[in-house]
Short mmCIF file of C-alpha atoms in Angstrom, two decimals:
data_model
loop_
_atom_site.label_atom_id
_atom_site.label_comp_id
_atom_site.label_asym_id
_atom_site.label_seq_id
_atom_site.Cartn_x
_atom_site.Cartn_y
_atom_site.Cartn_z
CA UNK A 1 -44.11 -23.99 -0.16
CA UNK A 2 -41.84 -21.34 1.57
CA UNK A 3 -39.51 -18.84 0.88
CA UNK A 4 -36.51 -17.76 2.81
CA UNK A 5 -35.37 -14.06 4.48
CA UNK A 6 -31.78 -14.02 5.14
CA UNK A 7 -30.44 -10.83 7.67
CA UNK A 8 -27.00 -9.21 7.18
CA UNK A 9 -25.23 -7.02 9.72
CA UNK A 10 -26.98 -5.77 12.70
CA UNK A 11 -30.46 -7.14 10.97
CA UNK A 12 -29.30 -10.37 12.65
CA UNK A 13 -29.51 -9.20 15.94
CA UNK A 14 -32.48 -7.51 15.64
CA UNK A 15 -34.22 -10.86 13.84
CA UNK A 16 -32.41 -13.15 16.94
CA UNK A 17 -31.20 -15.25 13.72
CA UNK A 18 -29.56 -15.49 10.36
CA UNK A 19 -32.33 -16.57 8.19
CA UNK A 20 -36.16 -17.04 8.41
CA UNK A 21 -38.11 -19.33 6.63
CA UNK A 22 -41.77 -17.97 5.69
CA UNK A 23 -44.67 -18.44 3.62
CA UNK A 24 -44.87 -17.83 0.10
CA UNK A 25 -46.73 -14.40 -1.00
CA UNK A 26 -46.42 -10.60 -1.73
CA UNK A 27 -43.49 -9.17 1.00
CA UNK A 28 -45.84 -7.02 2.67
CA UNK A 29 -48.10 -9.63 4.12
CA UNK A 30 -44.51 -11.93 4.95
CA UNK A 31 -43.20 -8.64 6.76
CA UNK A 32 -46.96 -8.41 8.72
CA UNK A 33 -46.14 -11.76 10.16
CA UNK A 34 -42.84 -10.74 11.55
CA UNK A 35 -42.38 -9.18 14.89
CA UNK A 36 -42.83 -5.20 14.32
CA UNK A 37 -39.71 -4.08 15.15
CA UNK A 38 -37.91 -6.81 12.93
CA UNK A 39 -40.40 -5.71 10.25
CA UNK A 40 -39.84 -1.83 10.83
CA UNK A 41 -35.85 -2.25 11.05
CA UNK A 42 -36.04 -4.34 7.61
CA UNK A 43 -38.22 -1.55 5.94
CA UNK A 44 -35.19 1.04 6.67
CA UNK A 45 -34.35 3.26 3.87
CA UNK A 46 -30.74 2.27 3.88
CA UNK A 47 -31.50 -1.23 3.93
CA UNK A 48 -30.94 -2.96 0.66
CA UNK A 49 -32.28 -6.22 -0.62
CA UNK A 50 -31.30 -8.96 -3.20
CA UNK A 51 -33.46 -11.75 -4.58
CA UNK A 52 -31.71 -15.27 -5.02
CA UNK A 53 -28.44 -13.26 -5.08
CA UNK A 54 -29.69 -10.16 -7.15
CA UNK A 55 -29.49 -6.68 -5.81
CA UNK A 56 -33.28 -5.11 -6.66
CA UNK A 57 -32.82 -1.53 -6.93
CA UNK A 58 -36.45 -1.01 -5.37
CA UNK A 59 -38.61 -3.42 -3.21
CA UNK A 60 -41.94 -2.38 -4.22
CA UNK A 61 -44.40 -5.06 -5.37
CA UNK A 62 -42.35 -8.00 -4.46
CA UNK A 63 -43.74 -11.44 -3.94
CA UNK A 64 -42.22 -14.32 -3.03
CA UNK A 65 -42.07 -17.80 -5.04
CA UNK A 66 -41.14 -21.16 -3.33
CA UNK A 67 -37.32 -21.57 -3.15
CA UNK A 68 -36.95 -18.20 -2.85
CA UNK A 69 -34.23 -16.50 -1.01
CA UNK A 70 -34.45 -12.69 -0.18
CA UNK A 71 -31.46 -11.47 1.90
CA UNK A 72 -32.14 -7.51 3.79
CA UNK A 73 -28.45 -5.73 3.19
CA UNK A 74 -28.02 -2.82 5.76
CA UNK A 75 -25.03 -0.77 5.04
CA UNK A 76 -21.57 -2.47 4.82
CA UNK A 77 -18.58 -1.88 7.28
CA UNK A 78 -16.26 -4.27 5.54
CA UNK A 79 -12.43 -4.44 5.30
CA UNK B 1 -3.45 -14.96 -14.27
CA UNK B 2 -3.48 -11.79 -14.41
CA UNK B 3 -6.60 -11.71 -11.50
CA UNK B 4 -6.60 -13.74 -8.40
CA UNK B 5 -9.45 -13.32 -6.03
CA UNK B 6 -10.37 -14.93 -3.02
CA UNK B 7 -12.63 -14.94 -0.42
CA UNK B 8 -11.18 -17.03 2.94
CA UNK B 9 -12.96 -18.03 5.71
CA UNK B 10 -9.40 -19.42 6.90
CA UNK B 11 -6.27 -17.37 7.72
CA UNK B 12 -4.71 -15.35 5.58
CA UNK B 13 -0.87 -16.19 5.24
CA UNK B 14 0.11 -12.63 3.87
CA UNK B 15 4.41 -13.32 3.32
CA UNK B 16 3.85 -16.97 1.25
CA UNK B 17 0.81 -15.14 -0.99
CA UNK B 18 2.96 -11.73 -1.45
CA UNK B 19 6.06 -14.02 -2.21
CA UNK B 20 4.03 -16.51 -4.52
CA UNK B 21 2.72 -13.16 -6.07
CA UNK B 22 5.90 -11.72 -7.05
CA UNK B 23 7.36 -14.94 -7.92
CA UNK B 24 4.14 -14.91 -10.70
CA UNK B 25 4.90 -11.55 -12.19
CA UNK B 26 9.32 -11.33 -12.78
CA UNK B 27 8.13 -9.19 -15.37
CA UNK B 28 6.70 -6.16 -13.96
CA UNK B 29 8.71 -3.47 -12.78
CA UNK B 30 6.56 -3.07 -9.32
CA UNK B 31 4.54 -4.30 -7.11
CA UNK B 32 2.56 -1.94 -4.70
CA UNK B 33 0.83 -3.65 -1.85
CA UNK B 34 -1.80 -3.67 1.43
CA UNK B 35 -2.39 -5.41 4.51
CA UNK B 36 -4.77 -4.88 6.53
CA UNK B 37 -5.07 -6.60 10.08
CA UNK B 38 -6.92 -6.39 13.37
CA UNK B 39 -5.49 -3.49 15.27
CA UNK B 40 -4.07 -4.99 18.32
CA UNK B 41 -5.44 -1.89 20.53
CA UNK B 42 -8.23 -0.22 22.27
CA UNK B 43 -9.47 -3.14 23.77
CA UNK B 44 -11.19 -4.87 20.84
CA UNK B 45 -10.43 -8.34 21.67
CA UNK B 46 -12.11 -9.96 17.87
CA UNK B 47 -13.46 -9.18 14.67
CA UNK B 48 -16.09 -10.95 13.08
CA UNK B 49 -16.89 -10.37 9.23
CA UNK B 50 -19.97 -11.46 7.79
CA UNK B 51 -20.33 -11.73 3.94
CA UNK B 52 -23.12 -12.91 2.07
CA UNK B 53 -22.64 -15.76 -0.71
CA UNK B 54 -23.73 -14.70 -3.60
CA UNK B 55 -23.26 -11.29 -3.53
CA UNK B 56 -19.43 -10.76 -1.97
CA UNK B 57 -17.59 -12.47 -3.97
CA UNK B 58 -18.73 -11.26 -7.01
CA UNK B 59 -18.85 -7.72 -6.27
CA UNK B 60 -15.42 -8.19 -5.26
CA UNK B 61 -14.33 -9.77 -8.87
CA UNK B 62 -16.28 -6.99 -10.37
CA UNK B 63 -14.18 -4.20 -8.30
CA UNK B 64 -10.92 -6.65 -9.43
CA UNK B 65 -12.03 -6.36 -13.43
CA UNK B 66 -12.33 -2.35 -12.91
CA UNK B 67 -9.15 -1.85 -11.67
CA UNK B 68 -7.80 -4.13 -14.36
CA UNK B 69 -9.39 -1.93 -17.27
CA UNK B 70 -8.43 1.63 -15.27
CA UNK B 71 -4.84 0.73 -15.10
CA UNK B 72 -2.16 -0.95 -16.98
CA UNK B 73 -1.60 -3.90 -14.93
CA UNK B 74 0.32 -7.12 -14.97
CA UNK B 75 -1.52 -8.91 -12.11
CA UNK B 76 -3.94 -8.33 -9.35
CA UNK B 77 -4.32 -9.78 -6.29
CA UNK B 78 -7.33 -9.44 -3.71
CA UNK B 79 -7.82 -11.53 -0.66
CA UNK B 80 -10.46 -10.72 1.80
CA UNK B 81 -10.99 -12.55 5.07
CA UNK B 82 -14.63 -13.42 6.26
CA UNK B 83 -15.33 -14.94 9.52
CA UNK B 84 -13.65 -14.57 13.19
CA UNK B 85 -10.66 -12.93 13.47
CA UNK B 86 -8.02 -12.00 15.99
CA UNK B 87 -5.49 -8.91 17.02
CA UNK B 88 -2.66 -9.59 14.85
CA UNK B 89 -4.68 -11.71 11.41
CA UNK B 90 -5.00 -10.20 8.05
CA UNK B 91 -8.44 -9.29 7.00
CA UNK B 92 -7.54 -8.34 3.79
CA UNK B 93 -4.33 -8.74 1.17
CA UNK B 94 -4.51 -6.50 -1.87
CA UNK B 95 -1.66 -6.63 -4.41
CA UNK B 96 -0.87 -4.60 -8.20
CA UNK B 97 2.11 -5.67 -10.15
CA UNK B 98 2.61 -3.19 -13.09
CA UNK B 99 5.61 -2.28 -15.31
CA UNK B 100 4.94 1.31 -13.81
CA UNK B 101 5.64 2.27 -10.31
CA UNK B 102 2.25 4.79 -9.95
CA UNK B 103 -0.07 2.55 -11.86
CA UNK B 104 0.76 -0.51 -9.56
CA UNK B 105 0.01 2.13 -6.30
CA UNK B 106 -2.54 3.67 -7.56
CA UNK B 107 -4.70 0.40 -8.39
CA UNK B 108 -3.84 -0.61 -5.11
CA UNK B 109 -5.39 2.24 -3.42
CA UNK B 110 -8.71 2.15 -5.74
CA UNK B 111 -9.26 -1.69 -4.51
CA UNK B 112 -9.09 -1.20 -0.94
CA UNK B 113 -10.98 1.61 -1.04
CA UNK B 114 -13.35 0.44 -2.65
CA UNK B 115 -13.69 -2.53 -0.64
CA UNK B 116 -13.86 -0.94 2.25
CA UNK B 117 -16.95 1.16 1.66
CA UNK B 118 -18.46 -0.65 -1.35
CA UNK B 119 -18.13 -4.46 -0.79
CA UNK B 120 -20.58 -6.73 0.79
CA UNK B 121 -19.08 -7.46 4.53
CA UNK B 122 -20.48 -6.54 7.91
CA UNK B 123 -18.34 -5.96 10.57
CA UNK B 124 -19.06 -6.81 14.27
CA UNK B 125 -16.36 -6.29 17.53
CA UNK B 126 -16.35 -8.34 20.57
CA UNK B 127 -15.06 -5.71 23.39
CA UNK B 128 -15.65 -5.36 26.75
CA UNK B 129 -17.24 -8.72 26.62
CA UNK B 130 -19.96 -7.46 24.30
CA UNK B 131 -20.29 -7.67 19.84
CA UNK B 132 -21.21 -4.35 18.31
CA UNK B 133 -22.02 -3.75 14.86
CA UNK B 134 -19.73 -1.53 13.23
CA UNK B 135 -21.15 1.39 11.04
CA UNK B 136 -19.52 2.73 8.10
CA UNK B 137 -17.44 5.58 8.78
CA UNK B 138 -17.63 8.69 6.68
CA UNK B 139 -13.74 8.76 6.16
CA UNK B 140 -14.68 5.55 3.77
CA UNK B 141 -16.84 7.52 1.76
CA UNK B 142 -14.61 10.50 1.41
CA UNK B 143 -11.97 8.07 0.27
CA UNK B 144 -13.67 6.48 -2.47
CA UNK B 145 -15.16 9.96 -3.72
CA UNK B 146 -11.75 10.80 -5.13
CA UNK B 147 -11.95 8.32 -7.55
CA UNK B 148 -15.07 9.40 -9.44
CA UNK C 1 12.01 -0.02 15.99
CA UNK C 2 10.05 2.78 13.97
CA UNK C 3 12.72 3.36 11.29
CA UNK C 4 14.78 0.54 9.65
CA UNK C 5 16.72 1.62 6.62
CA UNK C 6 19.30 -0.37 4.62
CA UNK C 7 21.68 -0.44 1.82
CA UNK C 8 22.31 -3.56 0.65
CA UNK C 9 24.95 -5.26 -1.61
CA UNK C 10 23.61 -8.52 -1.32
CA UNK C 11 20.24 -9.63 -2.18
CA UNK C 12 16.91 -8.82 -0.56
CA UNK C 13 14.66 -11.41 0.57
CA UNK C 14 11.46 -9.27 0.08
CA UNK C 15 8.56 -11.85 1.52
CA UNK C 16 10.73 -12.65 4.61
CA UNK C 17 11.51 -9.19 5.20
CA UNK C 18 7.89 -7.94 4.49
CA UNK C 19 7.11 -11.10 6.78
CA UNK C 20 9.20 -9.74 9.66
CA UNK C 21 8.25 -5.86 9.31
CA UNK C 22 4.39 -7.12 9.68
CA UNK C 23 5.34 -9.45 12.40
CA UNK C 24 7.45 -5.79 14.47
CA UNK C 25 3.79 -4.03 13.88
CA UNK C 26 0.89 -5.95 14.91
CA UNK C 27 -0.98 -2.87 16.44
CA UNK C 28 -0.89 -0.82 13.20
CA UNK C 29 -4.02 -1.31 10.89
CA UNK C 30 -2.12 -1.38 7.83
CA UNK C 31 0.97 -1.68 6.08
CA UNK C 32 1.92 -0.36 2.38
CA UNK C 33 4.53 -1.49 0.56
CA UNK C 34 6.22 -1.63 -2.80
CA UNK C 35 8.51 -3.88 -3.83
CA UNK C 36 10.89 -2.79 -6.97
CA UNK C 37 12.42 -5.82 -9.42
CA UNK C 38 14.81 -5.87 -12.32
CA UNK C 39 12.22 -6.47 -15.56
CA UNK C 40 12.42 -9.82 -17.53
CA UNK C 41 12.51 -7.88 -20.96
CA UNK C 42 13.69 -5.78 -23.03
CA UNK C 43 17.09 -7.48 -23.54
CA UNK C 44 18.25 -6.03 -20.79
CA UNK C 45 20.47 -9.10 -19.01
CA UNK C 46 21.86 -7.43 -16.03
CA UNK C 47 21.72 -3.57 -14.62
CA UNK C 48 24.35 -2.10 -11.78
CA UNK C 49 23.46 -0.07 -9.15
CA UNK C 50 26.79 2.36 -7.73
CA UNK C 51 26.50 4.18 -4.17
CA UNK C 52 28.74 7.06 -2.63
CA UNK C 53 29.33 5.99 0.90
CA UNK C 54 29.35 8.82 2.24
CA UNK C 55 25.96 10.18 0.53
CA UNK C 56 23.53 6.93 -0.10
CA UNK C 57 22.83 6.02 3.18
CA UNK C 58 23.08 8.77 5.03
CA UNK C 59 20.67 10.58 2.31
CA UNK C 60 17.91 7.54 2.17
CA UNK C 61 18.00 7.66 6.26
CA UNK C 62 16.99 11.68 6.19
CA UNK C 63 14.24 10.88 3.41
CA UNK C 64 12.70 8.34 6.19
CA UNK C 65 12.64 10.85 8.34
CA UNK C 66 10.66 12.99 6.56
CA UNK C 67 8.71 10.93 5.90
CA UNK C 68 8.07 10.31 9.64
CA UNK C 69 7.85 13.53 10.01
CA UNK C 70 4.95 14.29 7.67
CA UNK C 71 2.99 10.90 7.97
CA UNK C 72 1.78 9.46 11.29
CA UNK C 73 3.61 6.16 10.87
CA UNK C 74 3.94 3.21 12.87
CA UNK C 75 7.02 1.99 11.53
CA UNK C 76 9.18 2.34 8.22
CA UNK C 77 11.21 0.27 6.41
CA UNK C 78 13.56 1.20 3.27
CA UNK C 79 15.80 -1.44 1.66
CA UNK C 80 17.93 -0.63 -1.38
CA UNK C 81 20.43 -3.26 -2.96
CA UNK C 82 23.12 -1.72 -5.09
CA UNK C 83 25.57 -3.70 -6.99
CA UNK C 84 24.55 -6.03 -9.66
CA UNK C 85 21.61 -7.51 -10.12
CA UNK C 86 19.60 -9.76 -12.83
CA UNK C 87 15.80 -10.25 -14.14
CA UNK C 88 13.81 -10.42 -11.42
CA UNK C 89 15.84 -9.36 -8.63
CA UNK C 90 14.70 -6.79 -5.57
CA UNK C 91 16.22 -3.53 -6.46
CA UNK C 92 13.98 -1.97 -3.68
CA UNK C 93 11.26 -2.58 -0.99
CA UNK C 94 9.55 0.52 1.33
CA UNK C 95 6.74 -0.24 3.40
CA UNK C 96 4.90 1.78 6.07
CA UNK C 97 3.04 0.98 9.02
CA UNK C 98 0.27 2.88 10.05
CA UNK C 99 -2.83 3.15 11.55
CA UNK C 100 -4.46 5.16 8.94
CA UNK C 101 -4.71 3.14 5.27
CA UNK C 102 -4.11 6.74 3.73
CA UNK C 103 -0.76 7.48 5.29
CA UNK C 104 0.96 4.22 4.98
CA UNK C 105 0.16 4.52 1.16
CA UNK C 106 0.69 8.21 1.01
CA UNK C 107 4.21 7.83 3.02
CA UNK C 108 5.53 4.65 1.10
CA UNK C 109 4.89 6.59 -2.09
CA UNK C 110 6.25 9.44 -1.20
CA UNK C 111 9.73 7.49 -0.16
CA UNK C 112 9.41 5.50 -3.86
CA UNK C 113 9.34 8.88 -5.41
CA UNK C 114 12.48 10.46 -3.90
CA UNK C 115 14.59 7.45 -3.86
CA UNK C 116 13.71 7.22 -7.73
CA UNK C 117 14.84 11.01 -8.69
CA UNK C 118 16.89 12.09 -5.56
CA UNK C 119 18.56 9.40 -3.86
CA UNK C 120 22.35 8.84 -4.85
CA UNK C 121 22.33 5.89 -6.99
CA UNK C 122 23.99 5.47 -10.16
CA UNK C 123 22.38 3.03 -12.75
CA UNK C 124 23.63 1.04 -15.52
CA UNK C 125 22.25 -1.60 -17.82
CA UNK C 126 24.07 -4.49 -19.66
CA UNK C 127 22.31 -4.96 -23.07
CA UNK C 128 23.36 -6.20 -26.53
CA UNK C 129 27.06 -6.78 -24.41
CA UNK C 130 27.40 -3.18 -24.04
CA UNK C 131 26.95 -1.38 -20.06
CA UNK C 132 25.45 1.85 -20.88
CA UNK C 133 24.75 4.37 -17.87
CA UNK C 134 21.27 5.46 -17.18
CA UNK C 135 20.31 9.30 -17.50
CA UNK C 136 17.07 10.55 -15.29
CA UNK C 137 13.83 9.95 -16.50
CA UNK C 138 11.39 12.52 -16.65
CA UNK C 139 8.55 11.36 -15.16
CA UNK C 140 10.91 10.52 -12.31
CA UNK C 141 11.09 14.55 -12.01
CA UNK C 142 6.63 15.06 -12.62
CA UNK C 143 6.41 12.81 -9.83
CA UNK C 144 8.41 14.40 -6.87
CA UNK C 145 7.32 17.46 -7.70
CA UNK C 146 3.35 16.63 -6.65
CA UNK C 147 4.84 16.19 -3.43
CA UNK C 148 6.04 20.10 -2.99
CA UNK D 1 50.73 14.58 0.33
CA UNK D 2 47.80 13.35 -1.73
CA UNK D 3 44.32 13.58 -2.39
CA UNK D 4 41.41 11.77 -4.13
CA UNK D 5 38.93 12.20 -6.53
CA UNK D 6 36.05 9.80 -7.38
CA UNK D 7 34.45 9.37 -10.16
CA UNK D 8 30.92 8.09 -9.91
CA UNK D 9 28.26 7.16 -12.66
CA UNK D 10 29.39 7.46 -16.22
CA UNK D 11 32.66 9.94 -15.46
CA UNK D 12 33.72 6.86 -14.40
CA UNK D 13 33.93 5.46 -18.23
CA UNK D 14 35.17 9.00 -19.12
CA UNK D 15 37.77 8.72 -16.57
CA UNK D 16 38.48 5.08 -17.02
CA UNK D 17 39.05 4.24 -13.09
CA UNK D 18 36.65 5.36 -10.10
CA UNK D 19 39.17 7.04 -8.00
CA UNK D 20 42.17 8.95 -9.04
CA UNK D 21 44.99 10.02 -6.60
CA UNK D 22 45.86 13.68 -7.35
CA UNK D 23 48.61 16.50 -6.18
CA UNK D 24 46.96 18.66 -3.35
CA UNK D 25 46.51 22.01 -4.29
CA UNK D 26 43.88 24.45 -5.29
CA UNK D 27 41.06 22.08 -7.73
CA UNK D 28 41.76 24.16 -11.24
CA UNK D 29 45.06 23.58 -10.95
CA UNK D 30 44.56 19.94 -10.13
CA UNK D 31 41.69 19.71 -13.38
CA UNK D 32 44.53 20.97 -15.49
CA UNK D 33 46.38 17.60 -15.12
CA UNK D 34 43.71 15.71 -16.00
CA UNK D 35 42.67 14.32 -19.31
CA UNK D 36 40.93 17.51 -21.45
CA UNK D 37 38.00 15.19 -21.93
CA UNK D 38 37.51 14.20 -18.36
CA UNK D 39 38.26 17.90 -17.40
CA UNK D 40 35.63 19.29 -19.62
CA UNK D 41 33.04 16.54 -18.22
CA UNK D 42 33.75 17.08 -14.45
CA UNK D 43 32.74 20.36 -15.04
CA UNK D 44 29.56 20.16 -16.55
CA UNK D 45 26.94 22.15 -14.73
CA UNK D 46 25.01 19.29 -13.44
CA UNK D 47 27.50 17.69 -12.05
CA UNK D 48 27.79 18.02 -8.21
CA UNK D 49 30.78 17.68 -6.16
CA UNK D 50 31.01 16.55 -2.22
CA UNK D 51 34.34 17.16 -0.58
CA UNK D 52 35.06 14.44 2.08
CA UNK D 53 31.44 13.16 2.20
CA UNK D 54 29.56 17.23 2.08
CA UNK D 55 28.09 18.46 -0.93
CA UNK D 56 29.08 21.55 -1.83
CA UNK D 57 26.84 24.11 -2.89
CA UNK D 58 29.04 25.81 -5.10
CA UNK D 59 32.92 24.85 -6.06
CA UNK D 60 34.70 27.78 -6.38
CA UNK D 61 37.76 28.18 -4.65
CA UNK D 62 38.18 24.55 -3.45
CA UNK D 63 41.99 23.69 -1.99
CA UNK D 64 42.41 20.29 -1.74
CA UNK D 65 44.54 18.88 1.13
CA UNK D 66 46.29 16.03 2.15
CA UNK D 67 44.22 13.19 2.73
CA UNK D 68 40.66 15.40 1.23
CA UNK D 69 38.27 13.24 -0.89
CA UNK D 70 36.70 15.24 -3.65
CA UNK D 71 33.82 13.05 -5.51
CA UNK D 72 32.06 13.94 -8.55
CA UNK D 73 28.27 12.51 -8.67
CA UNK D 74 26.67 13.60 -12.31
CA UNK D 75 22.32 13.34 -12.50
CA UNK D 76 21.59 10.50 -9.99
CA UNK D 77 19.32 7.56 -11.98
CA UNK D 78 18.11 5.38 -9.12
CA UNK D 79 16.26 2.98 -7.98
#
């Protein structure tokens, strides 16, 4: 049973990877396991997050299921 | 088709899509166009854009279907580059055929700004033997103000 | 070369010369274009294009200069055929180099407009068997006037 | 002792030819030759003239001379 983070951007470098596998269970007690300033950079205002490929427009109260993939979406510099 | 967008994670060839473009649409009167490519200055020796699956794509049909509905258009073409890039390569190819001249430029200009400060890619550059994130730049947000 | 302008009586190859202009510019960011074709419709089966010598040329080369002047541009290319031409042919192609997205559109616009209402070109369409000349359109005049 | 008018855009149907090989001499008294039709069409107000490759702001008092090229260019419709 796990669920998967996935880092965009500069959240990469701060993580040291693309994507994190981790347990199943309300995000706050995932982001408690993390390395604090992974956990502080993902909790950034400006830092946007999608659930299995949809955008949440707040991140309150999420938990995570098995197969789940939440990806942390800092602000683009595309194009 | 009126829409053709792609995503590439391999080079853009911008003169056989342009041609293949116009060849599609003898009809329209005009076709206004954009590439973009990596600067070949200031010591930025690559570019590396980072999308993510299920978002960029989309969002960039979605920006495609708007532009489509705002302006009388006979095509639209939108290619975006992910991945490493070099001075020189196209990152992105945006194209409007439209029986009128300002409708084709004008739908041109709305995509790429638009997917320049709206669209789902992160951009690092390798200079100086180093990667840096790039951060948005406020000029991208005063661009796509205009068209609200 | 920052400014190549032509007037052509044979026909332009628009991908190979959009293809070459792209190739002479590798440092700018961007390049705009627009490429103008003869429509497939409307019963119209062929349309003529007449020049002044002494005027055309001369006239399209000083409108390239302004817009050098006014835009910072990393190159400039204007191509106009006259003569006669059918459905689907390249009547003109402009496109602008720059480093800023805004000016290559703004400049390669701005050309478009004023080779549309002011440059010396005399137009005239073959339909139902019957050449009739072309008077000025309107909107031609609304749109080089946003530009004073 | 010649010179030549041109004809471009539709005074060329009026005239029937693009170029016309004229008497020198001052332009009224060269118009006065010409076809009443084409005369009254040459000069219509929004038709411009260019003597050997100059516009002309105005086109009073023109003398033409030996070897002068005087063209007519009605609206331009380019493009």
């Amino acid at each position: 049973m796990s669920a998967r983070l996935v880092f965009l951007g500069r959240l990469e470098d701060v993580a040291g990877t693309s994507q994190l596998d981790v347990a199943v269970g309300p995000l706050q007690r995932v982001l408690a396991t993390l390395d604090p300033n992974l956990a502080v950079a993902l909790l950034e205002d400006r830092v946007r997050v999608a659930l299995n490929g949809a955008l949440l427009s707040e991140r309150g109260g999420i938990v995570l299921e098995d197969g789940d993939e939440l990806a942390f979406l800092p602000p683009v510099s595309g194009g | 088709m009126p829409r053709d967008v792609r995503l590439l994670t391999e080079p853009i060839e911008p003169a056989a899509e342009q041609f293949a473009f116009a060849m599609a649409h003898p009809a329209a009167g005009g076709i206004a166009s954009f590439l973009g490519q990596v600067r070949c200055d200031e010591g930025v020796e690559a570019l590396e854009l980072r999308h993510y699956g299920p978002l960029t794509l989309p969002g960039m049909e979605a920006l495609a279907d708007q532009a489509l509905e705002r302006w009388d258009l006979d095509g639209l073409l939108v290619i975006h580059r992910s991945g490493r890039m070099f001075p020189g390569d196209a990152i992105v190819l945006v194209a409007a055929a439209a029986r009128h001249r300002r409708d084709a430029f004008a739908a041109a200009e709305f995509v790429m700004d638009h997917l320049k400060s709206e669209s789902w890619f992160w951009k690092r550059e390798l200079a100086e033997g180093g990667w840096r994130w790039i951060e948005p730049r406020r000029q991208d947000f005063d661009d796509i103000a205009r068209w609200n």
